[in-house]
Amino acid sequence: MEKLTIVKVGGAVVEDESQLSQLLTNFSAIPGKKLLVHGGGRRATKVASELGIESKMVNGRRITDAKTLEVVTMVYGGLVNKNLVAQLQACGVNALGLTGADIDIIRSHKRPIKDGIDYGFVGDVDYANGEMLNTLIQANITPVIAPLTHDGHGNILNTNADTMASETAKALAPFFDVTLIFAFEKAGVLQDPDDDNSVIPVINKQLYQQYVEKGIISGGMMPKIENALAAIEAGVSKVVITLATAINGNSGTIIQP
């Protein structure tokens, strides 16, 4: 089966020109088919603040009211997405910027209120259209996907980028031998957040629960690992959480069932 590499890059890397430039250079050099999913949360927080809109987070996930939805749609689907596409074109990658609404690649539903928390206009993914994405990829187009989905009723929904990457990988697993790489500003999942050399080499479901109970893994790392575990369980061949400048699949934290 043909190999496909999916790289998810976080908002912190998107904001750092040197890290982003290196990541895009490395991404461009990945042999074979590839796909990029990006965040942009830090840029969205900055733009929202400049507009006088307060950003609220719960367990690493953004509360998205109507005004915040306008900001993330502009920032994720416009500013960040198109800048990435332009830079990839300069690297010789024929990139196409997409949201989940474009050609109906990722559809979701509005997250219900849970434990008293109303996340607002946040989408939980119902399905990713692997067949349509496969058509683009086979045409030698590299999709660059922003963390926005739609509900099929005309509404855009803010969706966690790690979830987007995981669902995309799962949808493409029947077509490719998929490697999913979560690239961010750390060398991997850290035992000690203040020690960049304390990378946990392997995490499985049981170890993840233990690390959460001990408080070693918390906040935004939780949805990242949960999405990584879900991808492995759904047939994705390999999942790695690693430094943005080390997306060779051989560094960082490897996620196992």
CSV table of C-alpha atoms in Angstrom, one decimal:
chain,number,residue,atom,x,y,z
A,1,MET,CA,0.0,0.0,0.0
A,2,GLU,CA,1.3,3.5,-0.9
A,3,LYS,CA,2.6,5.6,2.0
A,4,LEU,CA,1.0,8.8,3.1
A,5,THR,CA,2.4,11.2,5.7
A,6,ILE,CA,0.0,13.5,7.5
A,7,VAL,CA,1.6,16.3,9.6
A,8,LYS,CA,-0.3,18.4,12.0
A,9,VAL,CA,1.4,21.6,13.0
A,10,GLY,CA,0.4,23.6,16.1
A,11,GLY,CA,-0.3,27.3,16.5
A,12,ALA,CA,2.9,28.0,18.4
A,13,VAL,CA,5.0,26.7,15.5
A,14,VAL,CA,2.9,28.7,13.0
A,15,GLU,CA,3.8,31.8,15.0
A,16,ASP,CA,7.5,31.2,15.0
A,17,GLU,CA,9.0,32.1,11.5
A,18,SER,CA,12.2,30.1,11.9
A,19,GLN,CA,10.5,26.9,13.2
A,20,LEU,CA,7.7,27.2,10.6
A,21,SER,CA,10.2,27.7,7.8
A,22,GLN,CA,12.2,24.6,8.8
A,23,LEU,CA,9.0,22.6,9.2
A,24,LEU,CA,7.8,23.5,5.8
A,25,THR,CA,11.2,22.7,4.3
A,26,ASN,CA,11.2,19.3,6.0
A,27,PHE,CA,7.6,18.7,5.0
A,28,SER,CA,8.4,19.5,1.4
A,29,ALA,CA,11.2,16.9,1.5
A,30,ILE,CA,9.0,14.1,2.7
A,31,PRO,CA,8.9,11.5,-0.1
A,32,GLY,CA,5.6,10.5,-1.6
A,33,LYS,CA,2.1,11.7,-0.8
A,34,LYS,CA,1.5,14.1,2.1
A,35,LEU,CA,-1.1,16.2,3.8
A,36,LEU,CA,-0.8,19.1,6.3
A,37,VAL,CA,-3.3,20.0,9.0
A,38,HIS,CA,-2.6,23.2,10.9
A,39,GLY,CA,-3.8,25.0,14.0
A,40,GLY,CA,-3.5,28.8,14.7
A,41,GLY,CA,-4.8,29.2,18.1
A,42,ARG,CA,-2.2,31.7,19.3
A,43,ARG,CA,-2.7,33.9,16.3
A,44,ALA,CA,-6.5,33.7,16.8
A,45,THR,CA,-6.0,34.7,20.5
A,46,LYS,CA,-3.9,37.7,19.5
A,47,VAL,CA,-6.3,38.9,16.9
A,48,ALA,CA,-9.3,38.5,19.2
A,49,SER,CA,-7.4,40.4,21.9
A,50,GLU,CA,-6.8,43.3,19.5
A,51,LEU,CA,-10.5,43.3,18.7
A,52,GLY,CA,-11.4,43.4,22.4
A,53,ILE,CA,-12.7,39.8,22.4
A,54,GLU,CA,-11.7,37.7,25.4
A,55,SER,CA,-10.5,34.1,24.7
A,56,LYS,CA,-11.7,31.4,27.1
A,57,MET,CA,-10.2,27.9,27.2
A,58,VAL,CA,-11.3,24.7,29.1
A,59,ASN,CA,-9.0,21.7,29.1
A,60,GLY,CA,-7.1,23.0,26.2
A,61,ARG,CA,-10.2,23.6,24.1
A,62,ARG,CA,-11.4,27.1,23.0
A,63,ILE,CA,-14.9,28.3,24.0
A,64,THR,CA,-16.3,29.7,20.7
A,65,ASP,CA,-19.0,32.3,20.9
A,66,ALA,CA,-20.4,34.1,17.8
A,67,LYS,CA,-17.7,36.8,17.8
A,68,THR,CA,-14.9,34.3,18.4
A,69,LEU,CA,-16.2,32.1,15.5
A,70,GLU,CA,-15.8,35.1,13.2
A,71,VAL,CA,-12.2,35.6,14.3
A,72,VAL,CA,-11.2,31.9,14.0
A,73,THR,CA,-12.8,31.6,10.6
A,74,MET,CA,-10.8,34.6,9.4
A,75,VAL,CA,-7.6,33.6,11.0
A,76,TYR,CA,-7.6,29.8,10.4
A,77,GLY,CA,-9.3,29.7,7.1
A,78,GLY,CA,-7.8,32.8,5.7
A,79,LEU,CA,-4.6,34.3,7.2
A,80,VAL,CA,-2.9,31.2,8.4
A,81,ASN,CA,-4.1,28.8,5.8
A,82,LYS,CA,-3.2,30.9,2.8
A,83,ASN,CA,0.2,31.9,4.1
A,84,LEU,CA,1.0,28.2,4.5
A,85,VAL,CA,-0.2,27.4,1.0
A,86,ALA,CA,1.9,30.3,-0.5
A,87,GLN,CA,5.0,29.2,1.4
A,88,LEU,CA,4.5,25.5,0.3
A,89,GLN,CA,4.1,26.6,-3.3
A,90,ALA,CA,7.5,28.4,-2.9
A,91,CYS,CA,8.9,25.1,-1.8
A,92,GLY,CA,7.6,23.3,-4.9
A,93,VAL,CA,4.6,21.7,-3.2
A,94,ASN,CA,1.3,22.0,-5.1
A,95,ALA,CA,-0.7,22.8,-2.0
A,96,LEU,CA,-4.5,23.5,-1.8
A,97,GLY,CA,-5.9,25.2,1.2
A,98,LEU,CA,-9.2,23.8,2.6
A,99,THR,CA,-11.5,24.0,5.5
A,100,GLY,CA,-13.8,21.0,6.3
A,101,ALA,CA,-16.6,22.8,4.4
A,102,ASP,CA,-14.7,22.8,1.1
A,103,ILE,CA,-15.9,19.9,-1.1
A,104,ASP,CA,-17.5,18.5,2.1
A,105,ILE,CA,-14.3,16.9,3.3
A,106,ILE,CA,-15.1,17.1,7.1
A,107,ARG,CA,-18.6,17.4,8.5
A,108,SER,CA,-19.4,17.8,12.2
A,109,HIS,CA,-22.2,18.6,14.7
A,110,LYS,CA,-22.3,21.3,17.3
A,111,ARG,CA,-20.9,20.0,20.6
A,112,PRO,CA,-23.7,19.5,23.2
A,113,ILE,CA,-23.4,21.0,26.6
A,114,LYS,CA,-21.5,18.6,28.8
A,115,ASP,CA,-20.8,18.9,32.6
A,116,GLY,CA,-22.3,22.3,32.5
A,117,ILE,CA,-19.8,23.6,29.8
A,118,ASP,CA,-21.2,25.2,26.7
A,119,TYR,CA,-18.3,25.3,24.1
A,120,GLY,CA,-20.4,27.4,21.8
A,121,PHE,CA,-19.8,27.0,18.1
A,122,VAL,CA,-17.4,24.0,18.4
A,123,GLY,CA,-17.8,21.0,16.1
A,124,ASP,CA,-17.4,17.3,17.0
A,125,VAL,CA,-16.5,15.5,13.8
A,126,ASP,CA,-19.1,13.1,12.3
A,127,TYR,CA,-17.0,12.0,9.3
A,128,ALA,CA,-14.1,12.9,7.1
A,129,ASN,CA,-14.4,12.2,3.4
A,130,GLY,CA,-11.5,9.9,2.7
A,131,GLU,CA,-12.6,9.2,-0.8
A,132,MET,CA,-12.6,12.9,-1.8
A,133,LEU,CA,-9.3,13.6,-0.1
A,134,ASN,CA,-7.8,10.5,-1.8
A,135,THR,CA,-8.9,11.9,-5.2
A,136,LEU,CA,-7.1,15.2,-4.5
A,137,ILE,CA,-4.0,13.4,-3.3
A,138,GLN,CA,-3.9,11.0,-6.3
A,139,ALA,CA,-3.9,14.1,-8.5
A,140,ASN,CA,-0.7,15.2,-6.8
A,141,ILE,CA,-2.4,17.9,-4.8
A,142,THR,CA,-1.3,18.4,-1.2
A,143,PRO,CA,-4.2,19.4,1.0
A,144,VAL,CA,-3.6,22.0,3.7
A,145,ILE,CA,-6.5,21.8,6.1
A,146,ALA,CA,-7.6,24.5,8.5
A,147,PRO,CA,-9.4,23.5,11.8
A,148,LEU,CA,-12.8,24.5,10.7
A,149,THR,CA,-15.7,22.1,9.8
A,150,HIS,CA,-19.3,22.5,8.8
A,151,ASP,CA,-22.6,20.9,9.9
A,152,GLY,CA,-24.3,20.5,6.5
A,153,HIS,CA,-26.8,23.2,7.4
A,154,GLY,CA,-24.7,26.2,6.5
A,155,ASN,CA,-22.8,26.7,9.7
A,156,ILE,CA,-19.1,26.8,10.2
A,157,LEU,CA,-17.8,25.2,13.4
A,158,ASN,CA,-14.5,25.6,15.2
A,159,THR,CA,-12.9,22.2,15.5
A,160,ASN,CA,-9.8,21.0,17.4
A,161,ALA,CA,-6.9,20.7,14.9
A,162,ASP,CA,-5.6,17.5,16.5
A,163,THR,CA,-9.0,16.0,16.0
A,164,MET,CA,-9.0,17.1,12.4
A,165,ALA,CA,-5.7,15.4,11.9
A,166,SER,CA,-6.8,12.2,13.6
A,167,GLU,CA,-10.1,12.0,11.7
A,168,THR,CA,-8.4,12.7,8.4
A,169,ALA,CA,-5.8,10.0,9.1
A,170,LYS,CA,-8.5,7.5,10.0
A,171,ALA,CA,-10.5,8.3,6.8
A,172,LEU,CA,-7.4,7.8,4.6
A,173,ALA,CA,-6.2,4.6,6.3
A,174,PRO,CA,-8.2,2.4,3.9
A,175,PHE,CA,-6.4,4.1,1.0
A,176,PHE,CA,-2.8,4.4,2.3
A,177,ASP,CA,-0.3,3.2,4.8
A,178,VAL,CA,-0.7,6.3,7.0
A,179,THR,CA,1.9,7.9,9.3
A,180,LEU,CA,0.4,10.7,11.4
A,181,ILE,CA,2.9,13.2,13.0
A,182,PHE,CA,1.8,15.7,15.6
A,183,ALA,CA,4.5,18.4,15.3
A,184,PHE,CA,4.8,21.1,17.9
A,185,GLU,CA,7.3,23.2,19.9
A,186,LYS,CA,8.6,20.4,22.2
A,187,ALA,CA,10.7,17.3,21.5
A,188,GLY,CA,7.8,15.0,22.4
A,189,VAL,CA,5.5,14.3,25.4
A,190,LEU,CA,7.6,15.3,28.4
A,191,GLN,CA,7.8,13.7,31.8
A,192,ASP,CA,8.8,17.1,33.2
A,193,PRO,CA,7.5,20.1,31.3
A,194,ASP,CA,10.6,22.1,32.3
A,195,ASP,CA,13.0,19.5,31.0
A,196,ASP,CA,13.1,19.3,27.2
A,197,ASN,CA,15.2,16.1,27.5
A,198,SER,CA,12.6,14.2,29.5
A,199,VAL,CA,10.8,12.8,26.4
A,200,ILE,CA,8.5,9.8,27.1
A,201,PRO,CA,9.5,7.4,24.3
A,202,VAL,CA,6.3,5.4,24.2
A,203,ILE,CA,2.7,6.0,25.4
A,204,ASN,CA,-0.2,3.5,25.2
A,205,LYS,CA,-3.7,3.7,26.5
A,206,GLN,CA,-2.8,2.3,29.9
A,207,LEU,CA,0.2,4.5,30.4
A,208,TYR,CA,-1.8,7.6,29.3
A,209,GLN,CA,-4.3,7.0,32.0
A,210,GLN,CA,-1.5,6.7,34.6
A,211,TYR,CA,0.2,9.9,33.4
A,212,VAL,CA,-3.1,11.8,33.6
A,213,GLU,CA,-3.8,10.6,37.1
A,214,LYS,CA,-0.4,11.7,38.2
A,215,GLY,CA,-0.8,15.1,36.6
A,216,ILE,CA,2.1,14.5,34.2
A,217,ILE,CA,-0.2,14.9,31.2
A,218,SER,CA,-2.8,17.7,31.3
A,219,GLY,CA,-4.3,20.6,29.4
A,220,GLY,CA,-3.9,20.7,25.7
A,221,MET,CA,-1.7,17.6,25.6
A,222,MET,CA,-4.7,15.5,26.6
A,223,PRO,CA,-6.8,15.9,23.4
A,224,LYS,CA,-3.6,15.5,21.4
A,225,ILE,CA,-2.9,12.0,22.9
A,226,GLU,CA,-6.5,11.0,22.9
A,227,ASN,CA,-6.7,11.7,19.1
A,228,ALA,CA,-3.4,9.9,18.6
A,229,LEU,CA,-4.7,6.8,20.4
A,230,ALA,CA,-8.0,6.9,18.4
A,231,ALA,CA,-6.1,7.1,15.1
A,232,ILE,CA,-4.0,4.0,16.0
A,233,GLU,CA,-7.1,2.1,17.1
A,234,ALA,CA,-8.7,2.9,13.7
A,235,GLY,CA,-5.9,1.5,11.6
A,236,VAL,CA,-3.4,4.3,11.2
A,237,SER,CA,0.0,2.6,11.0
A,238,LYS,CA,2.1,5.0,13.0
A,239,VAL,CA,1.5,8.0,15.2
A,240,VAL,CA,4.4,10.2,16.5
A,241,ILE,CA,4.3,13.4,18.7
A,242,THR,CA,7.5,15.3,18.1
A,243,LEU,CA,9.4,18.5,17.6
A,244,ALA,CA,8.3,20.5,14.6
A,245,THR,CA,11.9,20.4,13.2
A,246,ALA,CA,12.1,16.6,13.6
A,247,ILE,CA,9.3,15.3,11.5
A,248,ASN,CA,11.2,12.3,10.2
A,249,GLY,CA,9.0,9.9,12.2
A,250,ASN,CA,12.0,8.6,14.1
A,251,SER,CA,12.1,11.1,17.0
A,252,GLY,CA,9.7,12.1,19.8
A,253,THR,CA,7.0,10.0,21.5
A,254,ILE,CA,5.5,7.0,19.7
A,255,ILE,CA,1.9,6.2,20.4
A,256,GLN,CA,0.9,2.6,20.6
A,257,PRO,CA,-2.5,0.8,21.2
